[in-house]
Amino acid sequence: MFRVLFLMLLVLIALIAGPYIANTHDLVRIETNTKIIEMRLISLVMFFVGAMAVIYLIEWAISRFCRLSKGSYNWFFNRKQRKAQKETLEGLMRMSEGDYSKAEKLFSKNAMHAEEPVLNLIKAAEAAQQSGDEFGANKYLIDAGKLAGNNNVAVELARVRILMLQNKVPAARSAIDSLLEFAPNNSEVLRLAIQVYQASKAYTALDSILESIGQRSFLSTEEYEKLEHLVDDGLMDEVMNEAGQDGLLSWWSAQPSRRSKSIYAQVGLIKRLIDTDDHVSAEEFALKAVKKYEDAQLLPLLNELTRLQVDAESKLVKTLAKRAEKAEEQYRDDYARALGYIYARESLFDKAKLQFELLLNHKECVANDRIMALYVAEQAKDQALVDRIQAINLQSANMVKAPEPVTE
C-alpha cells in the first residue's frame, strides 16, 4: 500500500512540476568514460517514475510467486501429515492384531511427518522388538533419543520396557535407577520400577520407593499391601541369607514403625526364627503379638505357632489358653489347633486330645491335623478316638478316589 501511494505521489509531483519544467530548457548530462547521455529534466523525472514502477511490479510478481510456492509447499506438507496420521493409526491397529512387522513399517515410514515423531519411533521400536528385531529396536530408540533431547522420559521408559522384553534385567535395572533420579515422582516411572526391581529381586531399592508409590496412589489398597508384603518377605530373606538369625534380629530392631508394627511382618519374622530353631526369640515376639492384636489379625500367627517349641507353662501358652476361652466361636478352632500342637510336642497328650477333639467336632481338621490327632489319640490310649479319626481318614480317601459320574 505504501509503495502505491509513493508512486501516486511521484506522478502527482510530475503533473504539478511538469509544465514548469517543460518551459525550461535545462538539460541533464550524464557522462561516463565511453558515453555521454543528455536528456531534458522532465524526461529524467519520467524515467525515474517509470523505473520505480517497473521495480515495484517485479517485486510484486516475485512475492506473488513465493506465496504460491509456500501455499503449494503447505498443501504437500499437510497432505503428508494427514497420510502419516492415517498410517500411524493403522500401525496401532496392526500392532494390536499382532502384525508387528507391518506395524513397524507404518510407524517408521511416517515418523518424520507425524505430529509426534518421537512417539512414532518409540512404537516402531516396540514393534521391532516384538517381531524379534533387537537391532532395529535399539536403532529406533537412538533416533527417538536424538529427537527428544533432554525431555526424554518417554524414550527412557520405552528403553526400559524393551530391555525387559529382551530379558536384560541388569541393564534395565541400571536404566530405571537413572530414570528415577531424573523423574522420581513420575507414576509411570514408579510403576515400571516395581516391575524391574521385582524381576531383579532388588528389595532394598523397592523399599526405598514405597513411600513415593503410596503418595502417587496409582495402586489399589490391595495391590499396595501386596507389594509391602513382597518387600517385607524379600528383605527378611536377604538378611537371613547374608547374616543369619542374629543378623535378622539386629535388622529388625532398626526397622521403621511401619514395618515393626505390621502383623504380617511380625509373623514373617517369627516364621523365619522358627525355621532357624530360635524358638526363644520367636516366643517373645509371638507373646507381644498375641497381647496386642485381635483374633482375626492373629490367624496367620496361630498357624505358625503349630511349629513352635515352647514350654506348656510359658506365658505364651497361658495367654493363648485365656484368649481361646474368650474368643468368638469362629476363632476357637484356630487357638485349639495351635494349643494342640504345642501340648503334643510337650507330651501333654490329654490336654492335646481335648484340643483336637474340638477341631474334629467342628470338622476343622485338615489332613496334617488328623495325622497329629491320631498320634495324640494313640499316645493317650483313647481307642474310640483312634477309630473315629481312622474312619474320617477312610471317608476322605474314598471321596478323593471316587470317579466323577459320566454324563451322556
mmCIF file of C-alpha atoms in Angstrom:
data_model
loop_
_atom_site.group_PDB
_atom_site.id
_atom_site.type_symbol
_atom_site.label_atom_id
_atom_site.label_comp_id
_atom_site.label_asym_id
_atom_site.label_seq_id
_atom_site.Cartn_x
_atom_site.Cartn_y
_atom_site.Cartn_z
ATOM 1 C CA MET A 1 0.000 0.000 0.000
ATOM 2 C CA PHE A 2 2.795 2.404 0.855
ATOM 3 C CA ARG A 3 4.510 1.686 -2.426
ATOM 4 C CA VAL A 4 1.349 2.520 -4.435
ATOM 5 C CA LEU A 5 0.926 5.765 -2.523
ATOM 6 C CA PHE A 6 4.577 6.588 -3.186
ATOM 7 C CA LEU A 7 4.126 6.061 -6.938
ATOM 8 C CA MET A 8 0.956 8.141 -6.933
ATOM 9 C CA LEU A 9 2.817 10.899 -5.081
ATOM 10 C CA LEU A 10 5.578 10.847 -7.714
ATOM 11 C CA VAL A 11 3.009 11.085 -10.514
ATOM 12 C CA LEU A 12 1.290 13.966 -8.723
ATOM 13 C CA ILE A 13 4.581 15.810 -8.348
ATOM 14 C CA ALA A 14 5.302 15.204 -12.038
ATOM 15 C CA LEU A 15 1.909 16.588 -13.025
ATOM 16 C CA ILE A 16 2.384 19.714 -10.951
ATOM 17 C CA ALA A 17 6.029 20.349 -11.772
ATOM 18 C CA GLY A 18 5.791 19.083 -15.377
ATOM 19 C CA PRO A 19 4.512 22.286 -17.001
ATOM 20 C CA TYR A 20 7.070 24.381 -15.194
ATOM 21 C CA ILE A 21 9.916 22.096 -16.131
ATOM 22 C CA ALA A 22 8.641 21.843 -19.724
ATOM 23 C CA ASN A 23 9.027 25.608 -20.189
ATOM 24 C CA THR A 24 12.668 25.414 -19.221
ATOM 25 C CA HIS A 25 15.451 24.259 -21.426
ATOM 26 C CA ASP A 26 17.540 22.710 -18.650
ATOM 27 C CA LEU A 27 19.456 19.629 -19.675
ATOM 28 C CA VAL A 28 20.786 16.782 -17.596
ATOM 29 C CA ARG A 29 24.178 15.498 -18.690
ATOM 30 C CA ILE A 30 25.401 12.060 -17.641
ATOM 31 C CA GLU A 31 28.954 11.385 -18.729
ATOM 32 C CA THR A 32 30.995 8.182 -18.435
ATOM 33 C CA ASN A 33 34.370 7.161 -19.869
ATOM 34 C CA THR A 34 32.761 5.986 -23.087
ATOM 35 C CA LYS A 35 29.356 7.561 -23.276
ATOM 36 C CA ILE A 36 27.676 10.918 -22.802
ATOM 37 C CA ILE A 37 23.931 10.925 -22.141
ATOM 38 C CA GLU A 38 21.979 14.181 -22.329
ATOM 39 C CA MET A 39 18.246 14.485 -21.616
ATOM 40 C CA ARG A 40 15.794 17.095 -20.524
ATOM 41 C CA LEU A 41 14.901 17.272 -16.848
ATOM 42 C CA ILE A 42 11.281 16.261 -17.485
ATOM 43 C CA SER A 43 12.478 13.153 -19.285
ATOM 44 C CA LEU A 44 14.664 12.208 -16.308
ATOM 45 C CA VAL A 45 11.736 12.572 -13.908
ATOM 46 C CA MET A 46 9.523 10.418 -16.103
ATOM 47 C CA PHE A 47 12.243 7.827 -16.462
ATOM 48 C CA PHE A 48 12.678 7.727 -12.669
ATOM 49 C CA VAL A 49 8.928 7.270 -12.085
ATOM 50 C CA GLY A 50 8.741 4.549 -14.749
ATOM 51 C CA ALA A 51 11.785 2.733 -13.314
ATOM 52 C CA MET A 52 10.252 2.741 -9.836
ATOM 53 C CA ALA A 53 7.000 1.343 -11.243
ATOM 54 C CA VAL A 54 8.870 -1.460 -13.036
ATOM 55 C CA ILE A 55 10.834 -2.327 -9.894
ATOM 56 C CA TYR A 56 7.665 -2.490 -7.785
ATOM 57 C CA LEU A 57 5.954 -4.605 -10.436
ATOM 58 C CA ILE A 58 8.819 -7.082 -10.460
ATOM 59 C CA GLU A 59 8.810 -7.230 -6.659
ATOM 60 C CA TRP A 60 5.051 -7.876 -6.649
ATOM 61 C CA ALA A 61 5.425 -10.681 -9.160
ATOM 62 C CA ILE A 62 8.178 -12.320 -7.158
ATOM 63 C CA SER A 63 6.249 -12.085 -3.851
ATOM 64 C CA ARG A 64 3.161 -13.472 -5.547
ATOM 65 C CA PHE A 65 5.149 -16.406 -6.861
ATOM 66 C CA CYS A 66 6.633 -17.041 -3.405
ATOM 67 C CA ARG A 67 3.174 -17.047 -1.837
ATOM 68 C CA LEU A 68 2.047 -19.565 -4.404
ATOM 69 C CA SER A 69 5.127 -21.685 -3.728
ATOM 70 C CA LYS A 70 4.545 -21.513 0.024
ATOM 71 C CA GLY A 71 0.912 -22.499 -0.422
ATOM 72 C CA SER A 72 1.936 -25.422 -2.588
ATOM 73 C CA TYR A 73 4.505 -26.472 0.000
ATOM 74 C CA ASN A 74 1.934 -26.235 2.777
ATOM 75 C CA TRP A 75 -0.521 -28.298 0.751
ATOM 76 C CA PHE A 76 2.016 -31.070 0.200
ATOM 77 C CA PHE A 77 3.157 -30.878 3.827
ATOM 78 C CA ASN A 78 -0.400 -31.104 5.154
ATOM 79 C CA ARG A 79 -1.079 -33.985 2.795
ATOM 80 C CA LYS A 80 1.933 -35.861 4.188
ATOM 81 C CA GLN A 81 0.796 -35.096 7.714
ATOM 82 C CA ARG A 82 -2.687 -36.453 7.057
ATOM 83 C CA LYS A 83 -1.221 -39.547 5.453
ATOM 84 C CA ALA A 84 1.180 -40.026 8.381
ATOM 85 C CA GLN A 85 -1.662 -39.705 10.885
ATOM 86 C CA LYS A 86 -3.792 -42.215 8.989
ATOM 87 C CA GLU A 87 -0.988 -44.761 8.674
ATOM 88 C CA THR A 88 0.042 -44.270 12.315
ATOM 89 C CA LEU A 89 -3.483 -45.218 13.374
ATOM 90 C CA GLU A 90 -3.305 -48.190 11.044
ATOM 91 C CA GLY A 91 0.013 -49.146 12.647
ATOM 92 C CA LEU A 92 -1.615 -49.120 16.094
ATOM 93 C CA MET A 93 -4.336 -51.420 14.796
ATOM 94 C CA ARG A 94 -1.785 -53.747 13.225
ATOM 95 C CA MET A 95 0.134 -53.845 16.471
ATOM 96 C CA SER A 96 -2.976 -54.724 18.457
ATOM 97 C CA GLU A 97 -3.628 -57.516 15.956
ATOM 98 C CA GLY A 98 -0.119 -58.893 16.413
ATOM 99 C CA ASP A 99 1.190 -57.926 12.954
ATOM 100 C CA TYR A 100 4.345 -56.339 14.385
ATOM 101 C CA SER A 101 6.353 -56.337 11.143
ATOM 102 C CA LYS A 102 3.727 -54.317 9.268
ATOM 103 C CA ALA A 103 3.221 -52.047 12.275
ATOM 104 C CA GLU A 104 6.947 -51.299 12.416
ATOM 105 C CA LYS A 105 6.976 -50.261 8.761
ATOM 106 C CA LEU A 106 3.966 -47.995 9.191
ATOM 107 C CA PHE A 107 5.398 -46.283 12.277
ATOM 108 C CA SER A 108 8.926 -45.783 10.909
ATOM 109 C CA LYS A 109 7.807 -44.759 7.411
ATOM 110 C CA ASN A 110 5.776 -41.830 8.697
ATOM 111 C CA ALA A 111 7.842 -40.856 11.723
ATOM 112 C CA MET A 112 9.217 -37.604 10.314
ATOM 113 C CA HIS A 113 5.824 -36.350 9.149
ATOM 114 C CA ALA A 114 3.814 -37.439 12.218
ATOM 115 C CA GLU A 115 2.555 -34.963 14.793
ATOM 116 C CA GLU A 116 4.758 -36.646 17.436
ATOM 117 C CA PRO A 117 7.701 -38.260 15.616
ATOM 118 C CA VAL A 118 9.277 -39.377 18.910
ATOM 119 C CA LEU A 119 6.206 -41.437 19.773
ATOM 120 C CA ASN A 120 6.195 -42.973 16.293
ATOM 121 C CA LEU A 121 9.799 -44.048 16.718
ATOM 122 C CA ILE A 122 9.051 -45.458 20.166
ATOM 123 C CA LYS A 123 6.161 -47.512 18.807
ATOM 124 C CA ALA A 124 8.360 -48.635 15.917
ATOM 125 C CA ALA A 125 10.973 -49.795 18.438
ATOM 126 C CA GLU A 126 8.360 -51.725 20.411
ATOM 127 C CA ALA A 127 7.004 -53.333 17.252
ATOM 128 C CA ALA A 128 10.511 -54.273 16.110
ATOM 129 C CA GLN A 129 11.243 -55.851 19.484
ATOM 130 C CA GLN A 130 8.000 -57.816 19.392
ATOM 131 C CA SER A 131 8.963 -59.182 15.985
ATOM 132 C CA GLY A 132 12.404 -60.192 17.304
ATOM 133 C CA ASP A 133 14.492 -57.424 15.716
ATOM 134 C CA GLU A 134 16.590 -56.210 18.675
ATOM 135 C CA PHE A 135 18.978 -54.249 16.444
ATOM 136 C CA GLY A 136 16.105 -52.374 14.810
ATOM 137 C CA ALA A 137 14.514 -51.667 18.196
ATOM 138 C CA ASN A 138 17.741 -50.165 19.527
ATOM 139 C CA LYS A 139 18.193 -48.089 16.365
ATOM 140 C CA TYR A 140 14.723 -46.587 16.651
ATOM 141 C CA LEU A 141 15.329 -45.745 20.298
ATOM 142 C CA ILE A 142 18.584 -43.966 19.433
ATOM 143 C CA ASP A 143 16.784 -41.904 16.776
ATOM 144 C CA ALA A 144 13.978 -41.108 19.222
ATOM 145 C CA GLY A 145 16.512 -40.014 21.829
ATOM 146 C CA LYS A 146 18.139 -37.614 19.375
ATOM 147 C CA LEU A 147 14.788 -36.027 18.554
ATOM 148 C CA ALA A 148 13.586 -35.866 22.167
ATOM 149 C CA GLY A 149 16.711 -34.174 23.504
ATOM 150 C CA ASN A 150 16.688 -33.542 27.235
ATOM 151 C CA ASN A 151 12.968 -34.257 27.619
ATOM 152 C CA ASN A 152 13.365 -37.981 27.046
ATOM 153 C CA VAL A 153 11.386 -39.629 29.866
ATOM 154 C CA ALA A 154 9.112 -41.342 27.339
ATOM 155 C CA VAL A 155 12.131 -42.632 25.406
ATOM 156 C CA GLU A 156 13.811 -43.982 28.526
ATOM 157 C CA LEU A 157 10.592 -45.640 29.646
ATOM 158 C CA ALA A 158 10.405 -47.374 26.284
ATOM 159 C CA ARG A 159 14.074 -48.350 26.573
ATOM 160 C CA VAL A 160 13.488 -49.997 29.959
ATOM 161 C CA ARG A 161 10.421 -51.864 28.704
ATOM 162 C CA ILE A 162 12.330 -53.150 25.688
ATOM 163 C CA LEU A 163 15.284 -54.205 27.849
ATOM 164 C CA MET A 164 12.853 -56.187 29.998
ATOM 165 C CA LEU A 165 11.434 -57.831 26.871
ATOM 166 C CA GLN A 166 14.998 -58.681 25.862
ATOM 167 C CA ASN A 167 15.478 -60.222 29.328
ATOM 168 C CA LYS A 168 18.358 -57.837 30.014
ATOM 169 C CA VAL A 169 17.362 -57.285 33.627
ATOM 170 C CA PRO A 170 20.705 -55.805 34.870
ATOM 171 C CA ALA A 171 20.673 -53.225 32.063
ATOM 172 C CA ALA A 172 17.035 -52.420 32.782
ATOM 173 C CA ARG A 173 17.887 -52.018 36.469
ATOM 174 C CA SER A 174 20.629 -49.516 35.648
ATOM 175 C CA ALA A 175 18.331 -47.601 33.285
ATOM 176 C CA ILE A 176 15.462 -47.389 35.792
ATOM 177 C CA ASP A 177 17.841 -46.205 38.525
ATOM 178 C CA SER A 178 18.919 -43.297 36.306
ATOM 179 C CA LEU A 179 15.339 -42.571 35.317
ATOM 180 C CA LEU A 180 14.244 -42.415 38.961
ATOM 181 C CA GLU A 181 16.871 -39.756 39.625
ATOM 182 C CA PHE A 182 15.550 -37.713 36.699
ATOM 183 C CA ALA A 183 11.808 -38.218 37.387
ATOM 184 C CA PRO A 184 11.379 -39.622 40.921
ATOM 185 C CA ASN A 185 7.672 -38.754 41.178
ATOM 186 C CA ASN A 186 6.514 -39.890 37.747
ATOM 187 C CA SER A 187 3.815 -42.539 38.194
ATOM 188 C CA GLU A 188 4.787 -44.484 35.060
ATOM 189 C CA VAL A 189 8.434 -44.493 36.110
ATOM 190 C CA LEU A 190 7.473 -45.809 39.553
ATOM 191 C CA ARG A 191 5.162 -48.424 38.050
ATOM 192 C CA LEU A 192 7.942 -49.675 35.783
ATOM 193 C CA ALA A 193 10.444 -49.562 38.655
ATOM 194 C CA ILE A 194 8.233 -52.001 40.575
ATOM 195 C CA GLN A 195 8.401 -54.442 37.674
ATOM 196 C CA VAL A 196 12.174 -54.110 37.225
ATOM 197 C CA TYR A 197 13.001 -54.349 40.931
ATOM 198 C CA GLN A 198 10.775 -57.379 41.338
ATOM 199 C CA ALA A 199 12.466 -59.106 38.405
ATOM 200 C CA SER A 200 15.931 -58.300 39.781
ATOM 201 C CA LYS A 201 14.874 -59.057 43.397
ATOM 202 C CA ALA A 202 16.157 -55.626 44.417
ATOM 203 C CA TYR A 203 14.027 -55.433 47.554
ATOM 204 C CA THR A 204 16.104 -52.710 49.212
ATOM 205 C CA ALA A 205 15.661 -50.477 46.170
ATOM 206 C CA LEU A 206 11.965 -51.313 46.072
ATOM 207 C CA ASP A 207 11.640 -50.472 49.758
ATOM 208 C CA SER A 208 13.207 -47.058 49.120
ATOM 209 C CA ILE A 209 10.416 -46.042 46.708
ATOM 210 C CA LEU A 210 7.476 -47.452 48.688
ATOM 211 C CA GLU A 211 6.678 -44.055 50.174
ATOM 212 C CA SER A 212 6.653 -42.364 46.754
ATOM 213 C CA ILE A 213 4.445 -45.144 45.391
ATOM 214 C CA GLY A 214 1.979 -44.638 48.247
ATOM 215 C CA GLN A 215 1.843 -40.887 47.633
ATOM 216 C CA ARG A 216 1.087 -41.311 43.925
ATOM 217 C CA SER A 217 -1.855 -43.665 44.672
ATOM 218 C CA PHE A 218 -1.788 -45.425 41.301
ATOM 219 C CA LEU A 219 -2.077 -48.792 43.062
ATOM 220 C CA SER A 220 -5.204 -50.018 44.786
ATOM 221 C CA THR A 221 -5.103 -50.648 48.538
ATOM 222 C CA GLU A 222 -4.870 -54.388 47.940
ATOM 223 C CA GLU A 223 -2.092 -54.013 45.362
ATOM 224 C CA TYR A 224 -0.079 -51.715 47.614
ATOM 225 C CA GLU A 225 -0.493 -54.053 50.592
ATOM 226 C CA LYS A 226 0.633 -56.995 48.461
ATOM 227 C CA LEU A 227 3.684 -55.002 47.378
ATOM 228 C CA GLU A 228 4.516 -54.167 51.009
ATOM 229 C CA HIS A 229 4.313 -57.841 51.911
ATOM 230 C CA LEU A 230 6.555 -58.755 48.991
ATOM 231 C CA VAL A 231 9.161 -56.237 50.167
ATOM 232 C CA ASP A 232 8.940 -57.449 53.781
ATOM 233 C CA ASP A 233 9.471 -61.067 52.767
ATOM 234 C CA GLY A 234 12.223 -60.220 50.310
ATOM 235 C CA LEU A 235 14.190 -58.091 52.770
ATOM 236 C CA MET A 236 13.947 -60.686 55.544
ATOM 237 C CA ASP A 237 15.071 -63.460 53.201
ATOM 238 C CA GLU A 238 18.019 -61.339 52.059
ATOM 239 C CA VAL A 239 19.106 -60.658 55.624
ATOM 240 C CA MET A 240 18.657 -64.296 56.611
ATOM 241 C CA ASN A 241 20.766 -65.490 53.690
ATOM 242 C CA GLU A 242 23.518 -62.936 54.324
ATOM 243 C CA ALA A 243 23.640 -62.542 58.115
ATOM 244 C CA GLY A 244 21.653 -65.407 59.590
ATOM 245 C CA GLN A 245 19.332 -65.338 62.602
ATOM 246 C CA ASP A 246 21.417 -62.861 64.628
ATOM 247 C CA GLY A 247 21.588 -60.503 61.684
ATOM 248 C CA LEU A 248 17.834 -60.773 61.233
ATOM 249 C CA LEU A 249 17.211 -59.721 64.842
ATOM 250 C CA SER A 250 19.615 -56.779 64.510
ATOM 251 C CA TRP A 251 17.984 -55.735 61.255
ATOM 252 C CA TRP A 252 14.518 -55.916 62.814
ATOM 253 C CA SER A 253 15.478 -53.631 65.692
ATOM 254 C CA ALA A 254 16.383 -50.900 63.176
ATOM 255 C CA GLN A 255 13.150 -51.086 61.150
ATOM 256 C CA PRO A 256 10.697 -48.172 60.949
ATOM 257 C CA SER A 257 7.399 -48.330 62.783
ATOM 258 C CA ARG A 258 5.533 -49.073 59.557
ATOM 259 C CA ARG A 259 7.216 -52.446 59.409
ATOM 260 C CA SER A 260 7.735 -53.196 63.106
ATOM 261 C CA LYS A 261 4.009 -52.637 63.803
ATOM 262 C CA SER A 262 2.825 -54.731 60.858
ATOM 263 C CA ILE A 263 1.348 -58.066 61.946
ATOM 264 C CA TYR A 264 2.314 -59.529 58.559
ATOM 265 C CA ALA A 265 5.958 -58.564 59.050
ATOM 266 C CA GLN A 266 5.937 -59.834 62.637
ATOM 267 C CA VAL A 267 4.544 -63.201 61.554
ATOM 268 C CA GLY A 268 7.197 -63.349 58.826
ATOM 269 C CA LEU A 269 9.890 -62.686 61.423
ATOM 270 C CA ILE A 270 8.524 -65.377 63.752
ATOM 271 C CA LYS A 271 8.309 -67.860 60.882
ATOM 272 C CA ARG A 272 11.968 -67.348 59.983
ATOM 273 C CA LEU A 273 13.061 -67.547 63.617
ATOM 274 C CA ILE A 274 11.287 -70.887 63.931
ATOM 275 C CA ASP A 275 12.947 -72.024 60.692
ATOM 276 C CA THR A 276 16.338 -71.345 62.297
ATOM 277 C CA ASP A 277 15.300 -73.110 65.568
ATOM 278 C CA ASP A 278 15.393 -69.874 67.544
ATOM 279 C CA HIS A 279 12.198 -70.736 69.387
ATOM 280 C CA VAL A 280 13.041 -68.491 72.354
ATOM 281 C CA SER A 281 13.086 -65.299 70.258
ATOM 282 C CA ALA A 282 10.071 -66.486 68.296
ATOM 283 C CA GLU A 283 8.166 -66.980 71.566
ATOM 284 C CA GLU A 284 8.974 -63.436 72.729
ATOM 285 C CA PHE A 285 7.706 -61.843 69.554
ATOM 286 C CA ALA A 286 4.664 -64.121 69.453
ATOM 287 C CA LEU A 287 3.689 -63.188 73.029
ATOM 288 C CA LYS A 288 3.834 -59.462 72.176
ATOM 289 C CA ALA A 289 1.668 -60.005 69.130
ATOM 290 C CA VAL A 290 -0.920 -62.147 70.970
ATOM 291 C CA LYS A 291 -1.310 -59.445 73.624
ATOM 292 C CA LYS A 292 -1.639 -56.648 71.077
ATOM 293 C CA TYR A 293 -3.777 -57.837 68.166
ATOM 294 C CA GLU A 294 -7.359 -59.023 67.705
ATOM 295 C CA ASP A 295 -8.332 -62.633 66.947
ATOM 296 C CA ALA A 296 -8.932 -62.022 63.228
ATOM 297 C CA GLN A 297 -5.447 -60.489 62.845
ATOM 298 C CA LEU A 298 -3.777 -63.387 64.684
ATOM 299 C CA LEU A 299 -4.888 -66.170 62.319
ATOM 300 C CA PRO A 300 -1.587 -66.280 60.343
ATOM 301 C CA LEU A 301 0.378 -66.244 63.608
ATOM 302 C CA LEU A 302 -1.681 -69.076 65.137
ATOM 303 C CA ASN A 303 -0.929 -71.164 62.092
ATOM 304 C CA GLU A 304 2.826 -70.614 62.566
ATOM 305 C CA LEU A 305 2.608 -71.441 66.288
ATOM 306 C CA THR A 306 1.781 -75.052 65.382
ATOM 307 C CA ARG A 307 5.539 -75.364 64.664
ATOM 308 C CA LEU A 308 6.738 -73.612 67.832
ATOM 309 C CA GLN A 309 8.524 -75.492 70.609
ATOM 310 C CA VAL A 310 7.591 -73.808 73.863
ATOM 311 C CA ASP A 311 7.056 -74.840 77.481
ATOM 312 C CA ALA A 312 3.434 -75.592 78.272
ATOM 313 C CA GLU A 313 3.676 -73.388 81.366
ATOM 314 C CA SER A 314 5.054 -70.392 79.494
ATOM 315 C CA LYS A 315 3.307 -67.029 79.422
ATOM 316 C CA LEU A 316 2.583 -67.503 75.738
ATOM 317 C CA VAL A 317 0.680 -70.768 76.229
ATOM 318 C CA LYS A 318 -1.255 -69.384 79.186
ATOM 319 C CA THR A 319 -2.168 -66.282 77.207
ATOM 320 C CA LEU A 320 -3.279 -68.415 74.266
ATOM 321 C CA ALA A 321 -5.476 -70.516 76.563
ATOM 322 C CA LYS A 322 -7.132 -67.420 78.038
ATOM 323 C CA ARG A 323 -7.675 -65.913 74.593
ATOM 324 C CA ALA A 324 -9.193 -69.196 73.408
ATOM 325 C CA GLU A 325 -11.770 -69.144 76.201
ATOM 326 C CA LYS A 326 -12.860 -65.603 75.364
ATOM 327 C CA ALA A 327 -12.564 -65.902 71.559
ATOM 328 C CA GLU A 328 -15.559 -65.908 69.271
ATOM 329 C CA GLU A 329 -16.754 -69.296 68.062
ATOM 330 C CA GLN A 330 -15.230 -68.902 64.613
ATOM 331 C CA TYR A 331 -11.727 -68.342 66.033
ATOM 332 C CA ARG A 332 -11.677 -71.019 68.768
ATOM 333 C CA ASP A 333 -10.627 -73.726 66.318
ATOM 334 C CA ASP A 334 -7.511 -71.745 65.379
ATOM 335 C CA TYR A 335 -6.499 -71.416 69.034
ATOM 336 C CA ALA A 336 -7.275 -75.114 69.574
ATOM 337 C CA ARG A 337 -5.034 -76.117 66.670
ATOM 338 C CA ALA A 338 -2.072 -74.083 67.987
ATOM 339 C CA LEU A 339 -2.516 -75.338 71.571
ATOM 340 C CA GLY A 340 -2.997 -78.924 70.421
ATOM 341 C CA TYR A 341 0.336 -78.999 68.598
ATOM 342 C CA ILE A 342 2.139 -77.263 71.476
ATOM 343 C CA TYR A 343 0.760 -79.715 74.070
ATOM 344 C CA ALA A 344 1.561 -82.676 71.838
ATOM 345 C CA ARG A 345 5.206 -81.584 71.498
ATOM 346 C CA GLU A 346 5.370 -81.311 75.296
ATOM 347 C CA SER A 347 3.897 -84.842 75.593
ATOM 348 C CA LEU A 348 0.791 -83.486 77.328
ATOM 349 C CA PHE A 349 -1.420 -85.798 75.316
ATOM 350 C CA ASP A 350 -4.544 -85.481 77.462
ATOM 351 C CA LYS A 351 -4.579 -81.697 77.026
ATOM 352 C CA ALA A 352 -3.724 -82.043 73.348
ATOM 353 C CA LYS A 353 -6.539 -84.575 72.868
ATOM 354 C CA LEU A 354 -9.137 -82.075 74.089
ATOM 355 C CA GLN A 355 -7.971 -79.506 71.550
ATOM 356 C CA PHE A 356 -8.030 -81.943 68.616
ATOM 357 C CA GLU A 357 -11.461 -83.222 69.633
ATOM 358 C CA LEU A 358 -12.690 -79.646 69.347
ATOM 359 C CA LEU A 359 -11.312 -79.496 65.827
ATOM 360 C CA LEU A 360 -12.932 -82.828 64.941
ATOM 361 C CA ASN A 361 -16.291 -81.765 66.332
ATOM 362 C CA HIS A 362 -16.204 -78.600 64.229
ATOM 363 C CA LYS A 363 -14.894 -80.507 61.183
ATOM 364 C CA GLU A 364 -11.866 -78.180 61.024
ATOM 365 C CA CYS A 365 -9.229 -80.921 60.911
ATOM 366 C CA VAL A 366 -7.195 -80.947 57.714
ATOM 367 C CA ALA A 367 -5.026 -83.921 56.709
ATOM 368 C CA ASN A 368 -1.977 -82.856 58.769
ATOM 369 C CA ASP A 369 -4.181 -82.151 61.772
ATOM 370 C CA ARG A 370 -5.672 -85.649 61.579
ATOM 371 C CA ILE A 371 -2.200 -87.180 61.493
ATOM 372 C CA MET A 372 -1.244 -85.350 64.683
ATOM 373 C CA ALA A 373 -4.653 -86.064 66.234
ATOM 374 C CA LEU A 374 -4.252 -89.798 65.528
ATOM 375 C CA TYR A 375 -0.807 -89.768 67.141
ATOM 376 C CA VAL A 376 -2.190 -87.965 70.203
ATOM 377 C CA ALA A 377 -5.134 -90.391 70.490
ATOM 378 C CA GLU A 378 -2.783 -93.366 70.304
ATOM 379 C CA GLN A 379 -0.490 -91.884 72.968
ATOM 380 C CA ALA A 380 -3.495 -91.090 75.178
ATOM 381 C CA LYS A 381 -4.731 -94.670 74.621
ATOM 382 C CA ASP A 382 -8.151 -93.449 73.516
ATOM 383 C CA GLN A 383 -9.189 -96.238 71.145
ATOM 384 C CA ALA A 384 -12.576 -94.694 70.431
ATOM 385 C CA LEU A 385 -10.909 -91.505 69.213
ATOM 386 C CA VAL A 386 -8.434 -93.567 67.162
ATOM 387 C CA ASP A 387 -11.286 -95.393 65.420
ATOM 388 C CA ARG A 388 -13.113 -92.137 64.806
ATOM 389 C CA ILE A 389 -10.085 -90.491 63.189
ATOM 390 C CA GLN A 390 -9.361 -93.562 61.059
ATOM 391 C CA ALA A 391 -12.980 -93.573 59.873
ATOM 392 C CA ILE A 392 -12.697 -89.901 58.905
ATOM 393 C CA ASN A 393 -9.425 -90.587 57.055
ATOM 394 C CA LEU A 394 -11.004 -93.510 55.188
ATOM 395 C CA GLN A 395 -14.015 -91.426 54.242
ATOM 396 C CA SER A 396 -11.753 -88.613 52.975
ATOM 397 C CA ALA A 397 -9.684 -91.080 50.933
ATOM 398 C CA ASN A 398 -12.816 -92.562 49.335
ATOM 399 C CA MET A 399 -14.052 -89.082 48.418
ATOM 400 C CA VAL A 400 -10.758 -88.335 46.689
ATOM 401 C CA LYS A 401 -10.717 -91.618 44.755
ATOM 402 C CA ALA A 402 -14.406 -91.593 43.791
ATOM 403 C CA PRO A 403 -14.730 -91.229 39.986
ATOM 404 C CA GLU A 404 -16.820 -88.452 38.589
ATOM 405 C CA PRO A 405 -20.179 -89.548 37.202
ATOM 406 C CA VAL A 406 -20.326 -89.918 33.425
ATOM 407 C CA THR A 407 -22.795 -87.587 31.778
ATOM 408 C CA GLU A 408 -24.349 -88.556 28.466
#
